[in-house]
Coordinates of C-alpha atoms in Angstrom, one line a residue:
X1 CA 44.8 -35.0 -63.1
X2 CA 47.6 -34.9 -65.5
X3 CA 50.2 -34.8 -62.6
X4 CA 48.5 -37.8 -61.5
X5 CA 48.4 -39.7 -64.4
X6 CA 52.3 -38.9 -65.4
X7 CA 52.8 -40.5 -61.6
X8 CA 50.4 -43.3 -62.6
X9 CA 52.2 -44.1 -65.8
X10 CA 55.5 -44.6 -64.1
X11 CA 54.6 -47.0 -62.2
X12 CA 55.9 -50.5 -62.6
X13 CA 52.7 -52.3 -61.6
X14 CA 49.9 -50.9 -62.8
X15 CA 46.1 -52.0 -61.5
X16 CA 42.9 -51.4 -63.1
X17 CA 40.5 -49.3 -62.8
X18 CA 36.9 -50.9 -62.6
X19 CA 33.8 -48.7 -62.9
X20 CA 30.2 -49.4 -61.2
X21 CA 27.8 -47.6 -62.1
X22 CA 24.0 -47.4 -62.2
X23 CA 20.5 -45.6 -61.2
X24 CA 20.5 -45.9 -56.7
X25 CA 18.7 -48.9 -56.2
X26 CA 20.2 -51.1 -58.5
X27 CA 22.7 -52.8 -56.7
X28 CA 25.9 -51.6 -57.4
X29 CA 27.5 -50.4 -53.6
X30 CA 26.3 -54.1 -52.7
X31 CA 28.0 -56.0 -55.9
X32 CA 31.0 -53.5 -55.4
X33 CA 31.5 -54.6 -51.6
X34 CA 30.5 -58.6 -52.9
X35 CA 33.5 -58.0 -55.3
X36 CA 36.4 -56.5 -53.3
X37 CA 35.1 -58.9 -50.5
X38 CA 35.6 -62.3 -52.9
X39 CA 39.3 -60.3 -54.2
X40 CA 42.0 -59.9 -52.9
X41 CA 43.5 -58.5 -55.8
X42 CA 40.5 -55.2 -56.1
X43 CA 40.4 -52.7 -53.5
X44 CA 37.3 -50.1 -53.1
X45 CA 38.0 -46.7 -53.5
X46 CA 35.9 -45.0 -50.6
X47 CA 34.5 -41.5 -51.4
X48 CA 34.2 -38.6 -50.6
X49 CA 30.6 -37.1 -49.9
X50 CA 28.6 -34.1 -48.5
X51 CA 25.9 -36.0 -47.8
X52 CA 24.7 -37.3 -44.2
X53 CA 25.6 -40.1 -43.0
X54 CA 23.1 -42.6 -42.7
X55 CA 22.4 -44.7 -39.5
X56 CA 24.5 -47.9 -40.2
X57 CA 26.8 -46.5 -42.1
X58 CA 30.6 -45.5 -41.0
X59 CA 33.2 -43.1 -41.6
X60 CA 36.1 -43.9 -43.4
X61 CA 34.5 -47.4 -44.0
X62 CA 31.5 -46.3 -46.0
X63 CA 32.2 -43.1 -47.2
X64 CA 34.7 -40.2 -45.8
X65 CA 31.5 -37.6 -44.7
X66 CA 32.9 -34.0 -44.9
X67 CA 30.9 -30.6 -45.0
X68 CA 30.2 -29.1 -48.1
X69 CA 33.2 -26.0 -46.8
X70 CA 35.5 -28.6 -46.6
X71 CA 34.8 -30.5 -50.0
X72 CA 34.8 -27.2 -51.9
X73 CA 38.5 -26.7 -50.5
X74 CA 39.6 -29.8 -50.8
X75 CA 38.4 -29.3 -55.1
X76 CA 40.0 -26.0 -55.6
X77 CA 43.1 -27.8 -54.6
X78 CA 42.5 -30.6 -57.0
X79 CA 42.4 -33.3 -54.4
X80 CA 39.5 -34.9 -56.5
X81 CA 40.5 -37.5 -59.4
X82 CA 36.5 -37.4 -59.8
X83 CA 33.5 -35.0 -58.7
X84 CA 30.4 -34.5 -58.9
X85 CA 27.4 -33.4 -57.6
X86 CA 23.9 -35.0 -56.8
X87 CA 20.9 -34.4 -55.2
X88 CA 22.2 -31.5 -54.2
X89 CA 25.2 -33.2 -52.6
X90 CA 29.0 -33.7 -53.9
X91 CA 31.1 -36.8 -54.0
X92 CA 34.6 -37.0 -54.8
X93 CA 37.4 -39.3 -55.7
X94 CA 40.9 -38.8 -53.5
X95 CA 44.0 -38.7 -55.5
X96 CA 46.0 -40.3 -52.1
X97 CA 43.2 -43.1 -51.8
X98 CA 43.7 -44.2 -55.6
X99 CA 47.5 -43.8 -55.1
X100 CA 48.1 -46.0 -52.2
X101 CA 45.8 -48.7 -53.5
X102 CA 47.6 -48.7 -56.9
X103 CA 51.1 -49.0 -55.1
X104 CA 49.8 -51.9 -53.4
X105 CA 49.5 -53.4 -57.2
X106 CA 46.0 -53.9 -57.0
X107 CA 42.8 -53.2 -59.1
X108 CA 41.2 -50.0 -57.7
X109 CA 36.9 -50.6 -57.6
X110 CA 35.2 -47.3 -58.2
X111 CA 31.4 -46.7 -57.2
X112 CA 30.5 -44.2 -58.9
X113 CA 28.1 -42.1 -61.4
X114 CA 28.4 -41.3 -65.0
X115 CA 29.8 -38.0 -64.2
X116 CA 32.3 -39.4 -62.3
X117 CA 33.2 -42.1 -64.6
X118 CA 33.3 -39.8 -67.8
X119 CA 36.0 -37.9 -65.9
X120 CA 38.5 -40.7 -65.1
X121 CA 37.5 -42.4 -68.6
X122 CA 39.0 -39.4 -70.4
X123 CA 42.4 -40.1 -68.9
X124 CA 42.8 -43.4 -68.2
X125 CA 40.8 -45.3 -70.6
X126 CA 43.8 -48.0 -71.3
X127 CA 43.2 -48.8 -67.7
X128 CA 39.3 -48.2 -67.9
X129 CA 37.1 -51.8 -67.6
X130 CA 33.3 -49.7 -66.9
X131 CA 30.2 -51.5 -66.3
X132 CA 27.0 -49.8 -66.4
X133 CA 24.1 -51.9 -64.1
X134 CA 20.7 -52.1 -65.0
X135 CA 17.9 -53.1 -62.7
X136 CA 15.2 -55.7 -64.1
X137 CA 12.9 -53.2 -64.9
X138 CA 11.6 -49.8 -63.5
X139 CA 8.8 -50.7 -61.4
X140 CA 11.6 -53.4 -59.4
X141 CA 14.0 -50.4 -59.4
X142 CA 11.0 -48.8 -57.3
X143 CA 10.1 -51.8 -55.8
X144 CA 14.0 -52.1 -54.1
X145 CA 14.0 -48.1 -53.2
X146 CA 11.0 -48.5 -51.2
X147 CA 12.3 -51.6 -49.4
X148 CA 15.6 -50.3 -48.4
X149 CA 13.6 -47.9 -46.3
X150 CA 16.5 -45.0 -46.2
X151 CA 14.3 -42.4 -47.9
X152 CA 10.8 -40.6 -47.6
X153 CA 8.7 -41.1 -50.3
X154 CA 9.3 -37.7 -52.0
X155 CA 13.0 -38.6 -52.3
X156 CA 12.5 -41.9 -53.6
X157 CA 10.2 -40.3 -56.7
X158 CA 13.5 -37.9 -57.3
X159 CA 15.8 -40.5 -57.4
X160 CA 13.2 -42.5 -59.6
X161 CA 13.2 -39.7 -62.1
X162 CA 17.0 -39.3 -61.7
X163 CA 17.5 -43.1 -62.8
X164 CA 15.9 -42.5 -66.2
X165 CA 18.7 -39.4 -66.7
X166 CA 21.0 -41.9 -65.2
X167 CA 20.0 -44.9 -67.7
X168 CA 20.6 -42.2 -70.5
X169 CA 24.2 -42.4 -70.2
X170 CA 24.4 -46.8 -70.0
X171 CA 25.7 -46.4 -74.0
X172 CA 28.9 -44.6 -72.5
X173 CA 30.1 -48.3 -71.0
X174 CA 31.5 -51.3 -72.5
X175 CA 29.5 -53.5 -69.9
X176 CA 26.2 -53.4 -69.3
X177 CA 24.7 -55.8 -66.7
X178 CA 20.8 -56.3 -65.7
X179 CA 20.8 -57.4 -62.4
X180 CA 18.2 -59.6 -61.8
X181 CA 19.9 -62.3 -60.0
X182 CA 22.8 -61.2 -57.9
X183 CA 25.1 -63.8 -57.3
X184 CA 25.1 -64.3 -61.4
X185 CA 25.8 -60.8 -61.5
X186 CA 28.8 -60.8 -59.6
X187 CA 30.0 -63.7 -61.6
X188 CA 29.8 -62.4 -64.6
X189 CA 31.8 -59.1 -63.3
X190 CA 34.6 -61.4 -62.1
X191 CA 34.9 -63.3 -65.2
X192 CA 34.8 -59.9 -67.2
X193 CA 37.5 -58.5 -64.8
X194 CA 39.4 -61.5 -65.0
X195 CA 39.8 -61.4 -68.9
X196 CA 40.5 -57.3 -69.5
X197 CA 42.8 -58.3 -66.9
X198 CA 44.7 -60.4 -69.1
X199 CA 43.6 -58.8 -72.2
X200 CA 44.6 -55.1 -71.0
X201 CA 48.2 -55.8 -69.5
X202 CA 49.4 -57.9 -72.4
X203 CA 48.7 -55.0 -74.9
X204 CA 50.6 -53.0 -72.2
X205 CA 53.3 -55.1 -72.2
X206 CA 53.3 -55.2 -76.2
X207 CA 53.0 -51.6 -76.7
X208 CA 56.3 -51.4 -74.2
X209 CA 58.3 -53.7 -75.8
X210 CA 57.2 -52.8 -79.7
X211 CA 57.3 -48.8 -79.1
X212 CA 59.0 -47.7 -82.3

């Protein structure tokens, strides 16, 4: 990680990193593929996981599906900007993904838990802008898990008591975001992006030109 971040530092045009996070079910993979979708500028950085692939979903597009062998590997050579595990399943963040997104200049989208986000929060906070999504209220949080139809009801009442471990951590972001109406949601994320945009790069900029 420190490798990376010396290579990260160097460069001349520096993105952002932007952080979604929230309990499953409350709308983050959908605002975070609204948001690249609407940008140009933001570019989603697709996982890693050890998880199965569900039916609509694609490799490469959705996530990068590996086995568990593989993903162990792939972490003992410090591939991984980000790990972590859950439900009994690991997700990672690619170092090469991150890196050829940020040497296109652009803002690099993270989906991602609290685990995750903790780790690339400890070294690149300057570039950090973290929001933390909130659904209305627990029994819609339910409400959505159950519609989606992707899990039997046993896992749906783990993830349910997983959100409230989840919803611990929401103090650990700047942002925090209920999402009760979507298109207001994403909104407000652009207009937040949009100004720690501004906001980050000039104190960049000031810091380099100031340095004693």
């Amino acid at each position: 990680l420190e490798n990376f971040r010396g290579i990260y530092m160097k460069t001349k045009k520096k993105g952002l990193f932007i952080i979604l996070s929230s309990p499953s079910g409350a709308g983050k993979t959908t605002l975070a593929k609204k948001l690249t979708k609407n940008n140009k500028n933001i570019e989603l950085s697709i996982s890693y996981t050890t998880r199965k692939k569900r039916p609509l979903e694609k490799n490469n597009k959705d996530y990068n599906f590996v086995s568990e062998e593989e993903f162990i590997k792939l972490k003992k050579k410090k591939y991984f900007i980000e790990w972590a595990k859950v439900f009994n399943n690991y997700y990672g963040t690619s170092f090469v993904n991150v890196k050829k997104i940020n040497n296109k200049g652009k803002d690099v989208l993270f989906d991602i838990d609290w685990q995750g986000a903790k780790q690339i929060r400890k070294k690149f906070s300057e570039y950090v802008v973290d929001f933390f999504i909130m659904p209305p209220s627990i029994l819609e949080l339910r409400k959505r898990l159950l519609r989606r139809g992707q899990d039997k009801i046993n896992i749906v009442n783990k993830r349910m008591k997983m959100a409230f471990t989840e919803m611990n951590h929401y103090k650990e972001y700047k942002y925090i975001l209920i999402n009760d109406n979507f298109m207001k949601t994403v909104n407000k994320i652009h207009m937040i992006i949009k100004s720690e945009r501004n906001q980050k790069l000039n104190m960049i900029q000031i810091k380099k030109n100031f340095k004693n």
